[in-house]
Coordinates of C-alpha atoms and ligand atoms in Angstrom, one line a residue:
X23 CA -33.9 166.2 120.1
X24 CA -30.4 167.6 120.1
X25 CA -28.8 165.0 118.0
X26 CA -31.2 166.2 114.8
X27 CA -28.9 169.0 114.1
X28 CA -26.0 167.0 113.5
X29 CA -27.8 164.2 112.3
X30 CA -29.2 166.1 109.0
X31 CA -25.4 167.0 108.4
X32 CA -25.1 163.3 107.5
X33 CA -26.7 161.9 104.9
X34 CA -29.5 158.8 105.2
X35 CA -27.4 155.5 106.3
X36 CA -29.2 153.0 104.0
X37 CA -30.9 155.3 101.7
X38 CA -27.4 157.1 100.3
X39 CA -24.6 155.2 101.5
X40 CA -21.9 156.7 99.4
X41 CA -22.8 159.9 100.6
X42 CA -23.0 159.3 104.2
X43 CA -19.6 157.3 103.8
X44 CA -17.9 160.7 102.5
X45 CA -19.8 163.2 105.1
X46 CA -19.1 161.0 108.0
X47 CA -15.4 160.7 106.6
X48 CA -15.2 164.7 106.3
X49 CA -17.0 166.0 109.0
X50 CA -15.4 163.9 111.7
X51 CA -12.0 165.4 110.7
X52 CA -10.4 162.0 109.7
X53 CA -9.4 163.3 105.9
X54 CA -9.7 166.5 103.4
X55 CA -9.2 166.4 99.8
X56 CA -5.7 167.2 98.8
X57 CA -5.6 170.2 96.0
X58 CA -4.2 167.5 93.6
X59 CA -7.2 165.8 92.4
X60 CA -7.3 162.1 93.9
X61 CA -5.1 162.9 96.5
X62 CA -6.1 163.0 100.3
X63 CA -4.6 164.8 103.6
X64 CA -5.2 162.7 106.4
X65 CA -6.0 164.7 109.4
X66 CA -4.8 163.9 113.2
X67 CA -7.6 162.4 114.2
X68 CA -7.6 160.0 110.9
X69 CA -3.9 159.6 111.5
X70 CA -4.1 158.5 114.8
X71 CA -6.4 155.6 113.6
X72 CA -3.4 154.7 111.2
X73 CA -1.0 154.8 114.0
X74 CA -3.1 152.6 116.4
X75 CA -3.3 149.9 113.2
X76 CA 0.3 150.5 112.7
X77 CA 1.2 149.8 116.1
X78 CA -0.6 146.6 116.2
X79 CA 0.3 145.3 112.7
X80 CA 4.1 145.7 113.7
X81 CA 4.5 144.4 117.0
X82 CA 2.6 140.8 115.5
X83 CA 5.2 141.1 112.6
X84 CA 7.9 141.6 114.9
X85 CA 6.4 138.6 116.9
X86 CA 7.1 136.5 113.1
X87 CA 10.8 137.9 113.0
X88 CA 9.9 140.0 110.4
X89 CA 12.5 143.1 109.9
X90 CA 11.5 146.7 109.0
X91 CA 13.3 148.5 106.0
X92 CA 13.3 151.6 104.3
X93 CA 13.3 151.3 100.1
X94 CA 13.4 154.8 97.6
X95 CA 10.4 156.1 96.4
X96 CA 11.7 156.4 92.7
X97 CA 12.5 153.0 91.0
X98 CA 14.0 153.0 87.4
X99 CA 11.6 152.7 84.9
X100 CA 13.5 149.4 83.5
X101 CA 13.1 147.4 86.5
X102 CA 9.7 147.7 85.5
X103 CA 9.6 146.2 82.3
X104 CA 11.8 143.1 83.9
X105 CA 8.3 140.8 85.0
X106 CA 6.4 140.6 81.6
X107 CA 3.1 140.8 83.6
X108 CA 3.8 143.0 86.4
X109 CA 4.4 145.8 84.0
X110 CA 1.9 145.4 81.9
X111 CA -0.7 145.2 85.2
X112 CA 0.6 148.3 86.4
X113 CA 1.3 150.3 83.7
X114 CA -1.5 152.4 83.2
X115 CA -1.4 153.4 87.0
X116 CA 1.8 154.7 87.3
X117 CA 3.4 158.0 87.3
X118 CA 6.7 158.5 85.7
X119 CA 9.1 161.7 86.5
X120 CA 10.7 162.6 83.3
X121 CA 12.3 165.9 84.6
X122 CA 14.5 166.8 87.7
X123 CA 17.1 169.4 88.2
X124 CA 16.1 171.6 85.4
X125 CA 16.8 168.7 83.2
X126 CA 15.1 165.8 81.2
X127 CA 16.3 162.6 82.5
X128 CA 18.4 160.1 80.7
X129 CA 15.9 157.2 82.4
X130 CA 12.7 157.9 83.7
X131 CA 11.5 156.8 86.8
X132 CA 8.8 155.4 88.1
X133 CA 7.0 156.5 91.7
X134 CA 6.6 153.1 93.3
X135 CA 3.1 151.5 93.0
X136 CA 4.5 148.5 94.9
X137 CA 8.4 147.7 95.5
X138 CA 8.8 144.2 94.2
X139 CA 10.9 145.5 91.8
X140 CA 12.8 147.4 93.8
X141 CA 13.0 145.0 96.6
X142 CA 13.8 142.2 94.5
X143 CA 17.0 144.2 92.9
X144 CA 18.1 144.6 96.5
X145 CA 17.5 140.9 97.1
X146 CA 19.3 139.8 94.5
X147 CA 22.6 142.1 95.8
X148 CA 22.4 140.7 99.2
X149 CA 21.7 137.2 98.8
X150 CA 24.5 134.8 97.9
X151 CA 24.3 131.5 99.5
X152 CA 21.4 129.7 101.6
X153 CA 23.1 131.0 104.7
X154 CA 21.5 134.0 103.9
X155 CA 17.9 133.4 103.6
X156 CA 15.3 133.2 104.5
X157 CA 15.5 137.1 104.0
X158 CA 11.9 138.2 105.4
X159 CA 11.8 142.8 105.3
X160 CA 8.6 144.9 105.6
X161 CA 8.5 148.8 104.6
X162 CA 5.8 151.3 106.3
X163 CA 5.8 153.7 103.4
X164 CA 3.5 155.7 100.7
X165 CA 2.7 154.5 96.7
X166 CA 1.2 156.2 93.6
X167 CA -0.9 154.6 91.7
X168 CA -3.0 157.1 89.1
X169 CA -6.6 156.2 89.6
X170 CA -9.7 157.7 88.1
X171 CA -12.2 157.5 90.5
X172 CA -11.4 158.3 93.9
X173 CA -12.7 158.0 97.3
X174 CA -11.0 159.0 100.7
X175 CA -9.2 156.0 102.2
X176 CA -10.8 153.5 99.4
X177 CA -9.3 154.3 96.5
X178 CA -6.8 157.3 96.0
X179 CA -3.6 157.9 94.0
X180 CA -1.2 158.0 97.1
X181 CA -2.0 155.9 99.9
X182 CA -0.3 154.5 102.7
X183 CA 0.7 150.8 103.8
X184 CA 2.9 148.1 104.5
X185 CA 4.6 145.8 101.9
X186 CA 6.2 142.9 103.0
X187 CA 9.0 141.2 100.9
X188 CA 10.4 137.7 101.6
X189 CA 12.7 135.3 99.8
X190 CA 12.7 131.4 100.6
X191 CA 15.1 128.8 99.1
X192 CA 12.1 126.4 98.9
X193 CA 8.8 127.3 96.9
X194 CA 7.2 125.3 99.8
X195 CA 8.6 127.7 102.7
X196 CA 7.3 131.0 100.6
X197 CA 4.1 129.7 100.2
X198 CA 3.7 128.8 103.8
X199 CA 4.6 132.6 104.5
X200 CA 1.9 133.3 102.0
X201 CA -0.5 131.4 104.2
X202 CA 0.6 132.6 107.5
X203 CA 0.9 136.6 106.7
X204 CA -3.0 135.6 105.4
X205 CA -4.2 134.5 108.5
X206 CA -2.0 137.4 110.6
X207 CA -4.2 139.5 108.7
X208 CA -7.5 137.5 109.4
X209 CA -6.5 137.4 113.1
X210 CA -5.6 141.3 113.4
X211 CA -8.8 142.4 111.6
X212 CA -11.2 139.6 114.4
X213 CA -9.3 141.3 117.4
X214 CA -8.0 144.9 116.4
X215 CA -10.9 145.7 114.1
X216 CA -13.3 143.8 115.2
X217 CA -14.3 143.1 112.0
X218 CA -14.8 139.2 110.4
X219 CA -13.4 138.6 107.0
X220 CA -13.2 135.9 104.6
X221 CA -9.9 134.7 103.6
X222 CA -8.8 132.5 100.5
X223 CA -7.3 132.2 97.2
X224 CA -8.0 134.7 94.5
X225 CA -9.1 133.4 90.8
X226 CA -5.9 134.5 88.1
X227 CA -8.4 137.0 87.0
X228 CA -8.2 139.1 89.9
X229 CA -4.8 137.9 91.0
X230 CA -1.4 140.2 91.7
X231 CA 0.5 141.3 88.5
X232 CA 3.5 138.8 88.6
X233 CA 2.3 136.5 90.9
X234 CA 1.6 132.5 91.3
X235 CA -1.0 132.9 93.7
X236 CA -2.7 135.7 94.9
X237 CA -4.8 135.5 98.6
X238 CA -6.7 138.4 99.7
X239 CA -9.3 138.8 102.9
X240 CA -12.5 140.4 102.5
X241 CA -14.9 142.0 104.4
X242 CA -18.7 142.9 104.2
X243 CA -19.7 146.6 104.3
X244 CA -22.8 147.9 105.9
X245 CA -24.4 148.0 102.0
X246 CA -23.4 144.5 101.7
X247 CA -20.4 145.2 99.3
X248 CA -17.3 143.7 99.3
X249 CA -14.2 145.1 100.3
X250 CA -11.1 143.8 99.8
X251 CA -8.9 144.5 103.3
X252 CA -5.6 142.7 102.7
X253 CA -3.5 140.5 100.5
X254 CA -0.8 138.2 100.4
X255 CA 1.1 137.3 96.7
X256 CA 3.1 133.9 96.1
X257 CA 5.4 134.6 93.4
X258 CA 7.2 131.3 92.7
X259 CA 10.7 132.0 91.0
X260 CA 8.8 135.2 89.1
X261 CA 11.1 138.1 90.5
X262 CA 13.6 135.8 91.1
X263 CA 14.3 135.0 87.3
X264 CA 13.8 138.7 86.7
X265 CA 16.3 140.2 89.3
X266 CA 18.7 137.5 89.2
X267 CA 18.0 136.2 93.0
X268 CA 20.0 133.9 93.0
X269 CA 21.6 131.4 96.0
X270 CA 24.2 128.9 96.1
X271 CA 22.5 126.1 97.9
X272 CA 23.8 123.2 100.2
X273 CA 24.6 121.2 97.8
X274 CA 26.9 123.3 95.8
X275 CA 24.3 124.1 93.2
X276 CA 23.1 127.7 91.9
X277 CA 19.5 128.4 92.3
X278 CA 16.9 130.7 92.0
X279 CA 15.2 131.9 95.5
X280 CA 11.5 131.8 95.9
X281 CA 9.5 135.3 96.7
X282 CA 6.7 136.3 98.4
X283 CA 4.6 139.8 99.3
X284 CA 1.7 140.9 101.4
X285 CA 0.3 143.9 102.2
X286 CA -2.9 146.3 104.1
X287 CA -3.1 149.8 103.8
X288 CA -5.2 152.9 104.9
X289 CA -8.1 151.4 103.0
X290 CA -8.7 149.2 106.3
X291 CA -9.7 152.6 108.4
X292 CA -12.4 153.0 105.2
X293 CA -12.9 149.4 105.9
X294 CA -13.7 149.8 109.9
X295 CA -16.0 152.8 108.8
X296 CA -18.0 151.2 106.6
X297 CA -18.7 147.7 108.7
X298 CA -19.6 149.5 111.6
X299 CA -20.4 153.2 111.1
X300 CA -24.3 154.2 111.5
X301 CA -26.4 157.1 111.0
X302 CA -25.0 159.3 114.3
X303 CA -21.4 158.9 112.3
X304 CA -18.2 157.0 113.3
X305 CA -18.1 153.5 115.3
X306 CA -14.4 152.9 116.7
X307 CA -13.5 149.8 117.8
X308 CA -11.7 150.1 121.1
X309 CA -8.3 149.0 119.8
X310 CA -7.9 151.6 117.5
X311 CA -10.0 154.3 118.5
X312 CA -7.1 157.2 119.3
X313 CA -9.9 158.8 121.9
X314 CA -11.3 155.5 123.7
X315 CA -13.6 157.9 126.8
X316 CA -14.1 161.1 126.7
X317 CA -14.7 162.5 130.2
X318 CA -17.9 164.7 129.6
X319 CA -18.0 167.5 133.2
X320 CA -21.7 168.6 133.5
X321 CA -21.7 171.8 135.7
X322 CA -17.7 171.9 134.6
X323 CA -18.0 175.6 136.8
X324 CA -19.0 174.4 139.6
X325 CA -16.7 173.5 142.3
X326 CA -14.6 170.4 142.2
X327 CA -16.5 168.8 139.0
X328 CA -13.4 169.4 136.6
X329 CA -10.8 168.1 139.3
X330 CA -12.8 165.1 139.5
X331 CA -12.9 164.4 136.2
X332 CA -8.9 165.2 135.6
X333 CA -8.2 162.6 138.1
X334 CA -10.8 159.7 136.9
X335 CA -9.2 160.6 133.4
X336 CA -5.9 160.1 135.0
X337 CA -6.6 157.3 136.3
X338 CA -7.6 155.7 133.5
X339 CA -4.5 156.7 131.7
X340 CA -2.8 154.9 134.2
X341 CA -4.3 151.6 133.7
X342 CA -3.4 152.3 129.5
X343 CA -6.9 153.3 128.7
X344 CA -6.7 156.6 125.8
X345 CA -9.1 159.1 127.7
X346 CA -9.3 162.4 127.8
X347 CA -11.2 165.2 129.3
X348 CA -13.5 167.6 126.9
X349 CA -13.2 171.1 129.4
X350 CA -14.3 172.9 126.5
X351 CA -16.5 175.8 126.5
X352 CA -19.5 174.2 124.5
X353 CA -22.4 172.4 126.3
X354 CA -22.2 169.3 127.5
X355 CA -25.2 168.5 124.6
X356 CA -22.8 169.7 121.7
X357 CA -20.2 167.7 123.1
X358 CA -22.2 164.3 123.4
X359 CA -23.2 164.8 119.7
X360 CA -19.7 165.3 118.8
X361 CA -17.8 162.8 120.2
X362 CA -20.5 160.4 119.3
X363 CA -20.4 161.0 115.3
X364 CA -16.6 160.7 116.2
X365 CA -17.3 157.0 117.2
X366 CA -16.2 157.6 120.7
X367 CA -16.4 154.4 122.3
X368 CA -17.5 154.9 125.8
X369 CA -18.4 158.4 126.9
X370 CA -18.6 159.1 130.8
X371 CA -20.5 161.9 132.3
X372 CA -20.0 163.6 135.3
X373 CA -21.2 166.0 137.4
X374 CA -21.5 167.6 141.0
X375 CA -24.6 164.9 142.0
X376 CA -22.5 162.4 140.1
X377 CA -19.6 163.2 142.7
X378 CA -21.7 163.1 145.7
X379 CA -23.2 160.0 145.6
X380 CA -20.1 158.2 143.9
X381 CA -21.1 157.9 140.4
X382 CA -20.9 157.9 137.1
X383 CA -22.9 157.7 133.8
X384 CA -20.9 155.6 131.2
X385 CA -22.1 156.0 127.6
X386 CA -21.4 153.0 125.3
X387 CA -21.6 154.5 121.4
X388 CA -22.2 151.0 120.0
X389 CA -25.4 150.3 121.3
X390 CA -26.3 154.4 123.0
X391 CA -27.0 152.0 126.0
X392 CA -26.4 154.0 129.7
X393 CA -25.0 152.8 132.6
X394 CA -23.9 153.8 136.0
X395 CA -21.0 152.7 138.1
X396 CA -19.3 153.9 141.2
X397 CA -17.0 156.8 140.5
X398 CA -13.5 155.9 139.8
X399 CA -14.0 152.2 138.8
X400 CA -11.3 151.7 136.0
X401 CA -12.0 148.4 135.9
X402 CA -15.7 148.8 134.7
X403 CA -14.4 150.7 132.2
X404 CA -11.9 148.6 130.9
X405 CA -14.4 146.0 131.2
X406 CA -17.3 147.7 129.1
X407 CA -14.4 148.7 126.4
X408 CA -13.9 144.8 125.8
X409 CA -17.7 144.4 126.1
X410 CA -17.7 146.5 123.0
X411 CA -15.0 144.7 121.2
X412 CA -16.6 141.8 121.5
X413 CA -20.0 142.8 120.4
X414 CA -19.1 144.7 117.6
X415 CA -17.3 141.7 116.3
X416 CA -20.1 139.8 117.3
X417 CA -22.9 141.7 115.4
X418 CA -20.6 142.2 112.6
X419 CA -20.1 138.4 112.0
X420 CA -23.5 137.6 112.6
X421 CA -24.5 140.3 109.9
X422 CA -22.2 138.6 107.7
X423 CA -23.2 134.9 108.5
X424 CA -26.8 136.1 107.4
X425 CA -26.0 137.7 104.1
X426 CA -24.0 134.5 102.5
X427 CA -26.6 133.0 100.2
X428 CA -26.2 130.3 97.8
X429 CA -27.4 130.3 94.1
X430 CA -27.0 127.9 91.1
X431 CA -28.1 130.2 88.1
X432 CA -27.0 134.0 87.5
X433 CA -30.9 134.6 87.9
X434 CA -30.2 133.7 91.6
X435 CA -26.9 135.3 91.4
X436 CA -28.2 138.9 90.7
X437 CA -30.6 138.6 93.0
X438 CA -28.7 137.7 96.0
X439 CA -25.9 140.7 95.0
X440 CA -29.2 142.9 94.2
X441 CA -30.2 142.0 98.1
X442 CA -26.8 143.4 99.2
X443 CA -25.7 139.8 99.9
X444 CA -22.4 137.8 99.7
X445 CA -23.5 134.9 96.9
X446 CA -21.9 131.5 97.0
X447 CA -21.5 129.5 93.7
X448 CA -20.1 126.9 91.7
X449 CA -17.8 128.2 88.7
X450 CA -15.7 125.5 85.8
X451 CA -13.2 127.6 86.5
X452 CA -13.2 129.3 82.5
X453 CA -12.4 132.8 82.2
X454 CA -15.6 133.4 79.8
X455 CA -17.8 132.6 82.8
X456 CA -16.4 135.0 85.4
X457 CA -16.3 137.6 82.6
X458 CA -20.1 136.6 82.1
X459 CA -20.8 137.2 85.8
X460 CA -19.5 140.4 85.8
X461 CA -21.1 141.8 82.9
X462 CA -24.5 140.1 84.2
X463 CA -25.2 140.9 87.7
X464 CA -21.6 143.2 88.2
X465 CA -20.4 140.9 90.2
X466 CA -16.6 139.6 91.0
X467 CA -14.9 136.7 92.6
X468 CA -13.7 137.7 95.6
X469 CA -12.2 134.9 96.6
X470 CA -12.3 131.1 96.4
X471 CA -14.2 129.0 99.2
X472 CA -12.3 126.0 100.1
X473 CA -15.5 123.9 101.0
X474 CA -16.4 123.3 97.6
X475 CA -19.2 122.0 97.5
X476 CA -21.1 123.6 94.9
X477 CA -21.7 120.6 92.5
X478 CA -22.6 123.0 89.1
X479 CA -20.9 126.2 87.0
X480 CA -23.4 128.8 88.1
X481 CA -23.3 130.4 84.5
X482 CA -22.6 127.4 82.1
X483 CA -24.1 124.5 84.1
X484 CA -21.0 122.1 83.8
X485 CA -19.3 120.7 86.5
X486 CA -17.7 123.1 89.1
X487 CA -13.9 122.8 89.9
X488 CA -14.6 125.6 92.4
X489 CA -16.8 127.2 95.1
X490 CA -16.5 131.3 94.6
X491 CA -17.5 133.8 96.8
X492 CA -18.9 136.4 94.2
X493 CA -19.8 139.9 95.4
X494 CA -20.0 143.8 94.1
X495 CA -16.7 145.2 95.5
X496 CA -15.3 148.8 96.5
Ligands
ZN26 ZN1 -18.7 127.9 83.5

């Protein structure tokens, strides 16, 4: 078979999924390692996945009236020791430059690990009375924070995102945000990434230094691990009190605002890998995938096979599809195997017998299922790319759906996490039990489950205030 050469490249799906995560990654030219250790250099092809999730995220916040902004990277180091908690979560991530200019610094400062800081020093500058809010920014940018173990896209020290900022005059109207960014997120990662999450509160174990509330959206990975994609912080009057946002209100009154943050980052494009990846390589969805057909010429010498093929690809330009034509000097057997470990979503073949009886051979990478259609039918196309959307949501969920058990003692607990399964249980709600859960079957709350309906603490047996979605997580 010709795909046995490039399939020993990558290593055994289910047997080393780690590995075959960080060969796929590699060899389809998505990342490199950077020469500073935990640092990555994402590569076009990677960069055009970040631009397609880019594109999407910003048009929907656009849609919600959200406003794009541009913050430094360097933030004094005593903005943050301002939030008692939020510099003691952060502090032994982040990186401090103590020299510049040939000179030691009177104040060191911090690389941003997130901007609330920042942001919230700005906010309390611009905001005087409640004409001015709501005040509702976003930022597209880069932040450090010093990891020790690092894996491309997952977990490295610089990584890029989006974090939102927004400051309410009512605790009520930021929380609302808090919700509605949530389910932005939940609905971009169904459509865009075809890729089903859960969404809910976090426990204040695992919640954002500083925050209220935190809310994150997780999704399964092929080895049944939890990732989490996205989150969204309520902050109360937090960074309020600390930065001095302060409003006069209607009635004459001073008060303090009420903030908000949320925020993805290139951890979703490890996130799109890992749910629908398998052992040939990458699975795009159609949304993001920067190549969505490649236009494969069989014969490409022979008269009028690559003019055919430049037009169909045209044509399919035309009517918005990404497409693009592989004349390349390899065969048309290299090629198939290499746009298929690069997840190419629908691959069309085409050549001189193809062209004289009207045809063509479409390629669907999801399922390696072949079809023909008659040459030139940009509708089929489009058609089969939102066939695949839909399935690969579709399998996805269903994959999920299966691998949600319940249990009522950590016996069942590690057993369903052992089975690469999502496990549902009751919890009192007392830190000693989560911390019990972890050390026992290294499990986590990902997030809360608002049917709770779990009657019993699945480690100490008293009554559950809560329903918990517990998982091992990236
Ligand atoms: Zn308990």
């Amino acid at each position: 078979m010709a795909n046995d050469k490039f399939v020993s490249q990558i290593a055994d799906i289910e047997e080393d999924f780690p590995r075959w995560y960080t060969d796929v990654v590699v060899k389809t030219k998505l990342v490199d390692y950077g020469p500073v250790k935990g640092t990555m250099v994402i590569r076009p092809y990677g960069y055009a996945i970040w631009e397609n999730i880019q594109r999407e995220i910003d048009a929907r916040f656009k849609k919600a009236g959200v406003e794009n902004a541009y913050f430094p990277l360097l933030i004094p180091m005593s903005f943050m020791t301002k939030e008692a908690e939020h510099v003691e979560g952060f502090a032994p991530e982040v990186a401090v430059v103590t020299h510049a200019g040939g000179a030691k610094l009177e104040e060191p400062l911090v690389i941003r690990p997130t901007s609330e800081t920042i942001i919230g020093h700005m906010m309390g500058k611009w905001v005087e009375s409640w004409r001015d809010l709501p005040l509702r920014m976003n930022q597209w940018c880069n932040v450090m924070r010093w990891e020790k173990t690092t894996r491309p896209f997952l977990r490295t020290s610089e990584f890029l995102w989006q974090e939102g900022h927004s400051v309410y005059a009512t605790g009520e109207e930021a929380e609302a945000e808090t919700q509605d960014m949530l389910h932005l997120y939940e609905e971009f990662a169904k459509n865009v990434l075809c890729m089903p999450v859960l969404v809910g509160r976090k426990t204040e174990k695992e919640k954002f230094a500083g925050a209220v509330a935190t809310y994150g959206m997780e999704a399964m990975m092929h080895d049944g691990k939890s990732l989490q994609a996205g989150t969204t912080h309520y902050m109360g009057q937090n960074f309020a009190k600390a930065f001095g946002v302060q409003f006069t209100d209607k009635d004459g009154a001073l008060k303090y605002g009420y903030t908000m943050s949320y925020g993805v980052s290139t951890r979703l494009i490890g996130a799109l890998i890992m749910t629908h990846g398998d052992q040939r390589g990458l699975i795009l969805p159609p949304p993001v995938a920067p190549v969505q057909v490649v236009i494969v010429p069989i014969a490409q010498k022979k008269e009028g096979v690559l003019e055919a093929c430049n037009a169909l690809c045209e044509a399919l330009k035309g009517e918005g599809v990404r497409a693009k034509v592989d004349d390349s000097d390899n065969s048309p057997g290299w090629k198939f195997n290499e746009w298929e470990m690069k997840g190419v979503p629908v691959r069309i073949e085409l050549g001189p017998r193809d062209i004289e009886g009207g045809k063509m051979l479409l390629f669907r990478r999801d399922t390696c299922e072949k079809c023909e259609a008659a040459l030139g039918d940009t509708a089929c196309v489009k058609a089969l790319l939102n066939s695949i959307s839909r399935d690969l949501y579709g399998r996805a969920k269903a994959r999920m759906d299966e691998r949600i058990v319940g249990a009522n003692t950590l016996g069942e607990l590690l057993d369903g996490v052992n089975g690469g399964n999502f496990v549902r249980a009751g919890w009192c709600g007392e830190r000693a039990c989560e911390d019990k859960v972890k050390e026992f079957a290294q499990a986590t709350a990902r997030v809360l489950d608002e049917t709770n309906d779990m009657p019993v603490c699945v480690c100490c047996g008293k009554r559950a205030k809560h329903t918990v979605f517990f998982a091992r997580a990236y």
